[in-house]
Amino acid sequence: GQQVMQIPQYQHVQEGEDFTTYCNSSTTLSNIQWYKQRPGGHPVFLIQLVKSGEVKKQKRLTFQFGEAKKNSSLHITATQTTDVGTYFCAGPSGGSNYKLTFGKGTLLTVNP
Amino acid sequence: DAGVIQSPRHEVTEMGQEVTLRCKPISGHNSLFWYRQTMMRGLELLIYFNNNVPIDDSGMPEDRFSAKMPNASFSTLKIQPSEPRDSAVYFCASSRTASSGANVLTFGAGSRLTVL
C-alpha cells in the first residue's frame, strides 16, 4: 500500500535557527496536507497543497509540493519556542481522498 | 463552535474490561474518522463514516473493536474485551468534504486509554 515517509524523525534547534522537514510518498498524490501536534495535544490542520510545484507561505512557514507530486517540504524560518511540536504530512491513499495516510511526523524541539 | 468533542479524556482500565469512547463531531460535518496514535505505529485510521454510514473499517484491528454512528452528532468506539496492547491515544476527527474532494480533518482532543 501507499507509504508516506518523513525525515528527519527528530530535530533539535536553537531558537532562531531554520528547520525543514521532508515528506516522500511512494505514489503520486492528488494533494498533501500538513498538520501540527503540540506535545500532549491533537493534530491541527495547517495547510493543503494541490498543484504540482505549489509553494504556500504562512508567516515564517513555507510549504512546497514537488513537481512530481510525490514529495513535499515544510520550512520554518527563524524558529521560535512556539514552533515546538510534531509536524505531520498526510496524503490520500487507496485511490480515495477521504483516507489520509499520515507520515510518522518530525518532532521539533527548540532551545531558547 | 466547540469543535470535535471527545470523552473521556483519560481512561485507565484493567485487561478484559469493556471500554467505550465517545465523539461529537462538528455540526454540519458529514464525515467522521476514528484514529489511533501510538509511538510505534503513529496515526492509524481505524474507521471512516460518511453521512453516518461506515464506509471503510479496514483499519479496525480485530473483532474486539466496534464503532457506531447512530446519528450525525454522535459516534462511539468500543473495545471489548480490552487488552494492554490497546493502550494508545484515540482521536476522533470530522470533516466536511471540500469541493476538491479532499477531506481536511478537525481532530478532537483525544482519549488516552491505558489498559493494565
GROMACS .gro file of N, CA and C in nm, chain A residues 1-108:
model
  324
    1GLY      N    1   0.083  -0.120   0.000
    1GLY     CA    2   0.000   0.000   0.000
    1GLY      C    3   0.086   0.124   0.000
    2GLN      N    4   0.019   0.236  -0.011
    2GLN     CA    5   0.092   0.362  -0.014
    2GLN      C    6   0.162   0.389   0.118
    3GLN      N    7   0.283   0.442   0.108
    3GLN     CA    8   0.357   0.480   0.227
    3GLN      C    9   0.397   0.627   0.216
    4VAL      N   10   0.391   0.693   0.332
    4VAL     CA   11   0.435   0.832   0.340
    4VAL      C   12   0.548   0.837   0.441
    5MET      N   13   0.665   0.872   0.395
    5MET     CA   14   0.784   0.873   0.480
    5MET      C   15   0.823   1.016   0.511
    6GLN      N   16   0.858   1.039   0.636
    6GLN     CA   17   0.901   1.171   0.676
    6GLN      C   18   1.040   1.165   0.736
    7ILE      N   19   1.123   1.263   0.704
    7ILE     CA   20   1.254   1.277   0.766
    7ILE      C   21   1.281   1.424   0.794
    8PRO      N   22   1.355   1.452   0.900
    8PRO     CA   23   1.404   1.357   0.998
    8PRO      C   24   1.294   1.319   1.097
    9GLN      N   25   1.323   1.223   1.183
    9GLN     CA   26   1.226   1.183   1.284
    9GLN      C   27   1.224   1.283   1.398
   10TYR      N   28   1.343   1.336   1.427
   10TYR     CA   29   1.358   1.435   1.533
   10TYR      C   30   1.450   1.547   1.483
   11GLN      N   31   1.427   1.666   1.534
   11GLN     CA   32   1.516   1.778   1.504
   11GLN      C   33   1.517   1.872   1.624
   12HIS      N   34   1.638   1.897   1.673
   12HIS     CA   35   1.652   1.992   1.783
   12HIS      C   36   1.729   2.112   1.732
   13VAL      N   37   1.676   2.231   1.752
   13VAL     CA   38   1.742   2.351   1.702
   13VAL      C   39   1.749   2.455   1.813
   14GLN      N   40   1.840   2.549   1.792
   14GLN     CA   41   1.844   2.666   1.879
   14GLN      C   42   1.742   2.768   1.826
   15GLU      N   43   1.680   2.838   1.916
   15GLU     CA   44   1.585   2.940   1.874
   15GLU      C   45   1.652   3.036   1.775
   16GLY      N   46   1.583   3.063   1.667
   16GLY     CA   47   1.638   3.150   1.564
   16GLY      C   48   1.693   3.074   1.444
   17GLU      N   49   1.722   2.946   1.463
   17GLU     CA   50   1.770   2.865   1.351
   17GLU      C   51   1.651   2.823   1.263
   18ASP      N   52   1.684   2.784   1.141
   18ASP     CA   53   1.581   2.737   1.049
   18ASP      C   54   1.559   2.587   1.068
   19PHE      N   55   1.446   2.540   1.018
   19PHE     CA   56   1.409   2.398   1.031
   19PHE      C   57   1.336   2.355   0.904
   20THR      N   58   1.368   2.233   0.859
   20THR     CA   59   1.297   2.178   0.743
   20THR      C   60   1.265   2.031   0.768
   21THR      N   61   1.146   1.991   0.733
   21THR     CA   62   1.106   1.851   0.736
   21THR      C   63   1.060   1.812   0.597
   22TYR      N   64   1.090   1.687   0.561
   22TYR     CA   65   1.063   1.640   0.426
   22TYR      C   66   0.967   1.522   0.428
   23CYS      N   67   0.883   1.516   0.328
   23CYS     CA   68   0.782   1.413   0.318
   23CYS      C   69   0.790   1.351   0.179
   24ASN      N   70   0.796   1.217   0.175
   24ASN     CA   71   0.803   1.147   0.047
   24ASN      C   72   0.698   1.038   0.041
   25SER      N   73   0.629   1.034  -0.072
   25SER     CA   74   0.526   0.932  -0.092
   25SER      C   75   0.571   0.831  -0.196
   26SER      N   76   0.527   0.707  -0.178
   26SER     CA   77   0.561   0.603  -0.275
   26SER      C   78   0.475   0.614  -0.401
   27THR      N   79   0.368   0.693  -0.394
   27THR     CA   80   0.281   0.711  -0.510
   27THR      C   81   0.253   0.860  -0.531
   28THR      N   82   0.207   0.893  -0.648
   28THR     CA   83   0.169   1.031  -0.678
   28THR      C   84   0.045   1.069  -0.597
   29LEU      N   85   0.049   1.188  -0.541
   29LEU     CA   86  -0.059   1.234  -0.455
   29LEU      C   87  -0.146   1.338  -0.526
   30SER      N   88  -0.275   1.332  -0.506
   30SER     CA   89  -0.363   1.436  -0.561
   30SER      C   90  -0.350   1.565  -0.479
   31ASN      N   91  -0.317   1.549  -0.352
   31ASN     CA   92  -0.296   1.664  -0.267
   31ASN      C   93  -0.216   1.618  -0.146
   32ILE      N   94  -0.161   1.711  -0.072
   32ILE     CA   95  -0.091   1.677   0.051
   32ILE      C   96  -0.130   1.779   0.157
   33GLN      N   97  -0.145   1.731   0.278
   33GLN     CA   98  -0.182   1.817   0.389
   33GLN      C   99  -0.072   1.812   0.495
   34TRP      N  100  -0.062   1.921   0.570
   34TRP     CA  101   0.031   1.928   0.681
   34TRP      C  102  -0.046   1.960   0.809
   35TYR      N  103  -0.008   1.892   0.916
   35TYR     CA  104  -0.069   1.911   1.047
   35TYR      C  105   0.041   1.932   1.150
   36LYS      N  106   0.006   2.003   1.257
   36LYS     CA  107   0.098   2.022   1.369
   36LYS      C  108   0.031   1.971   1.496
   37GLN      N  109   0.109   1.898   1.575
   37GLN     CA  110   0.060   1.847   1.702
   37GLN      C  111   0.153   1.894   1.813
   38ARG      N  112   0.102   1.978   1.900
   38ARG     CA  113   0.182   2.023   2.015
   38ARG      C  114   0.193   1.908   2.114
   39PRO      N  115   0.297   1.906   2.196
   39PRO     CA  116   0.311   1.799   2.297
   39PRO      C  117   0.186   1.788   2.383
   40GLY      N  118   0.132   1.666   2.390
   40GLY     CA  119   0.011   1.644   2.469
   40GLY      C  120  -0.117   1.689   2.401
   41GLY      N  121  -0.105   1.739   2.279
   41GLY     CA  122  -0.222   1.792   2.209
   41GLY      C  123  -0.269   1.703   2.097
   42HIS      N  124  -0.346   1.761   2.009
   42HIS     CA  125  -0.401   1.687   1.898
   42HIS      C  126  -0.356   1.750   1.767
   43PRO      N  127  -0.356   1.673   1.657
   43PRO     CA  128  -0.315   1.731   1.529
   43PRO      C  129  -0.407   1.845   1.488
   44VAL      N  130  -0.346   1.952   1.440
   44VAL     CA  131  -0.419   2.068   1.392
   44VAL      C  132  -0.379   2.094   1.248
   45PHE      N  133  -0.477   2.109   1.163
   45PHE     CA  134  -0.452   2.132   1.020
   45PHE      C  135  -0.379   2.262   0.999
   46LEU      N  136  -0.274   2.257   0.915
   46LEU     CA  137  -0.200   2.378   0.879
   46LEU      C  138  -0.234   2.424   0.739
   47ILE      N  139  -0.221   2.332   0.643
   47ILE     CA  140  -0.234   2.374   0.504
   47ILE      C  141  -0.254   2.254   0.412
   48GLN      N  142  -0.308   2.279   0.296
   48GLN     CA  143  -0.321   2.176   0.192
   48GLN      C  144  -0.260   2.229   0.063
   49LEU      N  145  -0.184   2.142  -0.004
   49LEU     CA  146  -0.125   2.175  -0.133
   49LEU      C  147  -0.185   2.083  -0.236
   50VAL      N  148  -0.216   2.139  -0.352
   50VAL     CA  149  -0.285   2.061  -0.455
   50VAL      C  150  -0.210   2.059  -0.588
   51LYS      N  151  -0.149   2.170  -0.623
   51LYS     CA  152  -0.089   2.182  -0.757
   51LYS      C  153   0.058   2.141  -0.757
   52SER      N  154   0.100   2.084  -0.865
   52SER     CA  155   0.239   2.047  -0.885
   52SER      C  156   0.328   2.171  -0.872
   53GLY      N  157   0.432   2.161  -0.789
   53GLY     CA  158   0.524   2.272  -0.772
   53GLY      C  159   0.472   2.386  -0.687
   54GLU      N  160   0.358   2.365  -0.624
   54GLU     CA  161   0.295   2.473  -0.546
   54GLU      C  162   0.379   2.511  -0.425
   55VAL      N  163   0.384   2.640  -0.398
   55VAL     CA  164   0.451   2.692  -0.279
   55VAL      C  165   0.353   2.785  -0.206
   56LYS      N  166   0.336   2.759  -0.077
   56LYS     CA  167   0.249   2.845   0.003
   56LYS      C  168   0.324   2.888   0.128
   57LYS      N  169   0.293   3.010   0.173
   57LYS     CA  170   0.358   3.061   0.292
   57LYS      C  171   0.255   3.101   0.397
   58GLN      N  172   0.293   3.073   0.521
   58GLN     CA  173   0.216   3.120   0.635
   58GLN      C  174   0.317   3.181   0.732
   59LYS      N  175   0.331   3.312   0.724
   59LYS     CA  176   0.427   3.384   0.809
   59LYS      C  177   0.566   3.322   0.791
   60ARG      N  178   0.620   3.257   0.893
   60ARG     CA  179   0.756   3.202   0.884
   60ARG      C  180   0.758   3.060   0.827
   61LEU      N  181   0.642   3.006   0.795
   61LEU     CA  182   0.634   2.869   0.742
   61LEU      C  183   0.618   2.872   0.591
   62THR      N  184   0.699   2.790   0.523
   62THR     CA  185   0.689   2.777   0.377
   62THR      C  186   0.667   2.630   0.343
   63PHE      N  187   0.561   2.605   0.269
   63PHE     CA  188   0.524   2.469   0.229
   63PHE      C  189   0.543   2.456   0.079
   64GLN      N  190   0.596   2.339   0.039
   64GLN     CA  191   0.622   2.317  -0.103
   64GLN      C  192   0.575   2.179  -0.143
   65PHE      N  193   0.515   2.169  -0.260
   65PHE     CA  194   0.472   2.042  -0.318
   65PHE      C  195   0.559   2.017  -0.440
   66GLY      N  196   0.617   1.898  -0.450
   66GLY     CA  197   0.709   1.868  -0.557
   66GLY      C  198   0.644   1.867  -0.694
   67GLU      N  199   0.728   1.881  -0.795
   67GLU     CA  200   0.677   1.884  -0.933
   67GLU      C  201   0.607   1.754  -0.969
   68ALA      N  202   0.660   1.643  -0.920
   68ALA     CA  203   0.603   1.512  -0.949
   68ALA      C  204   0.489   1.477  -0.854
   69LYS      N  205   0.460   1.565  -0.759
   69LYS     CA  206   0.354   1.545  -0.660
   69LYS      C  207   0.376   1.416  -0.580
   70LYS      N  208   0.503   1.387  -0.550
   70LYS     CA  209   0.535   1.272  -0.467
   70LYS      C  210   0.613   1.314  -0.343
   71ASN      N  211   0.648   1.441  -0.335
   71ASN     CA  212   0.718   1.485  -0.216
   71ASN      C  213   0.677   1.626  -0.178
   72SER      N  214   0.705   1.660  -0.054
   72SER     CA  215   0.667   1.791  -0.002
   72SER      C  216   0.764   1.828   0.109
   73SER      N  217   0.771   1.956   0.138
   73SER     CA  218   0.856   2.000   0.247
   73SER      C  219   0.789   2.114   0.321
   74LEU      N  220   0.830   2.125   0.448
   74LEU     CA  221   0.787   2.236   0.533
   74LEU      C  222   0.913   2.300   0.589
   75HIS      N  223   0.928   2.428   0.566
   75HIS     CA  224   1.045   2.501   0.613
   75HIS      C  225   1.000   2.610   0.708
   76ILE      N  226   1.063   2.615   0.824
   76ILE     CA  227   1.034   2.722   0.921
   76ILE      C  228   1.158   2.810   0.932
   77THR      N  229   1.140   2.936   0.910
   77THR     CA  230   1.248   3.034   0.920
   77THR      C  231   1.252   3.091   1.061
   78ALA      N  232   1.373   3.098   1.114
   78ALA     CA  233   1.392   3.161   1.247
   78ALA      C  234   1.296   3.104   1.350
   79THR      N  235   1.318   2.979   1.387
   79THR     CA  236   1.226   2.910   1.477
   79THR      C  237   1.209   2.984   1.610
   80GLN      N  238   1.091   2.965   1.667
   80GLN     CA  239   1.060   3.020   1.798
   80GLN      C  240   1.014   2.905   1.887
   81THR      N  241   1.013   2.928   2.017
   81THR     CA  242   0.973   2.819   2.108
   81THR      C  243   0.828   2.776   2.084
   82THR      N  244   0.750   2.863   2.028
   82THR     CA  245   0.610   2.828   1.998
   82THR      C  246   0.598   2.731   1.881
   83ASP      N  247   0.709   2.709   1.810
   83ASP     CA  248   0.707   2.614   1.697
   83ASP      C  249   0.723   2.469   1.743
   84VAL      N  250   0.751   2.449   1.870
   84VAL     CA  251   0.773   2.314   1.922
   84VAL      C  252   0.651   2.226   1.896
   85GLY      N  253   0.676   2.104   1.850
   85GLY     CA  254   0.568   2.010   1.826
   85GLY      C  255   0.608   1.909   1.719
   86THR      N  256   0.515   1.824   1.684
   86THR     CA  257   0.538   1.726   1.579
   86THR      C  258   0.462   1.769   1.455
   87TYR      N  259   0.533   1.770   1.343
   87TYR     CA  260   0.475   1.811   1.216
   87TYR      C  261   0.452   1.687   1.130
   88PHE      N  262   0.329   1.669   1.089
   88PHE     CA  263   0.290   1.554   1.009
   88PHE      C  264   0.251   1.597   0.868
   89CYS      N  265   0.289   1.518   0.771
   89CYS     CA  266   0.231   1.533   0.639
   89CYS      C  267   0.132   1.418   0.623
   90ALA      N  268   0.034   1.437   0.537
   90ALA     CA  269  -0.068   1.335   0.514
   90ALA      C  270  -0.115   1.343   0.371
   91GLY      N  271  -0.129   1.226   0.310
   91GLY     CA  272  -0.175   1.223   0.174
   91GLY      C  273  -0.285   1.120   0.157
   92PRO      N  274  -0.374   1.140   0.062
   92PRO     CA  275  -0.481   1.044   0.038
   92PRO      C  276  -0.424   0.912  -0.014
   93SER      N  277  -0.488   0.804   0.028
   93SER     CA  278  -0.440   0.672  -0.014
   93SER      C  279  -0.556   0.587  -0.061
   94GLY      N  280  -0.522   0.478  -0.125
   94GLY     CA  281  -0.625   0.384  -0.168
   94GLY      C  282  -0.717   0.441  -0.275
   95GLY      N  283  -0.669   0.543  -0.347
   95GLY     CA  284  -0.749   0.598  -0.455
   95GLY      C  285  -0.865   0.683  -0.408
   96SER      N  286  -0.866   0.711  -0.278
   96SER     CA  287  -0.978   0.789  -0.224
   96SER      C  288  -0.926   0.910  -0.149
   97ASN      N  289  -0.990   1.022  -0.163
   97ASN     CA  290  -0.945   1.142  -0.094
   97ASN      C  291  -0.974   1.140   0.056
   98TYR      N  292  -1.066   1.054   0.100
   98TYR     CA  293  -1.102   1.057   0.240
   98TYR      C  294  -0.999   0.985   0.327
   99LYS      N  295  -0.931   0.889   0.271
   99LYS     CA  296  -0.842   0.804   0.351
   99LYS      C  297  -0.703   0.865   0.352
  100LEU      N  298  -0.673   0.936   0.457
  100LEU     CA  299  -0.543   1.002   0.470
  100LEU      C  300  -0.443   0.909   0.534
  101THR      N  301  -0.328   0.894   0.472
  101THR     CA  302  -0.216   0.823   0.532
  101THR      C  303  -0.120   0.927   0.587
  102PHE      N  304  -0.096   0.918   0.716
  102PHE     CA  305  -0.008   1.014   0.782
  102PHE      C  306   0.135   0.961   0.786
  103GLY      N  307   0.230   1.052   0.768
  103GLY     CA  308   0.368   1.018   0.797
  103GLY      C  309   0.387   1.003   0.946
  104LYS      N  310   0.503   0.953   0.987
  104LYS     CA  311   0.530   0.932   1.129
  104LYS      C  312   0.558   1.065   1.201
  105GLY      N  313   0.581   1.169   1.123
  105GLY     CA  314   0.600   1.301   1.181
  105GLY      C  315   0.744   1.333   1.214
  106THR      N  316   0.772   1.462   1.225
  106THR     CA  317   0.902   1.511   1.269
  106THR      C  318   0.880   1.591   1.396
  107LEU      N  319   0.945   1.547   1.503
  107LEU     CA  320   0.934   1.618   1.632
  107LEU      C  321   1.039   1.729   1.636
  108LEU      N  322   0.992   1.850   1.647
  108LEU     CA  323   1.081   1.966   1.656
  108LEU      C  324   1.087   2.017   1.798
   0.00000   0.00000   0.00000
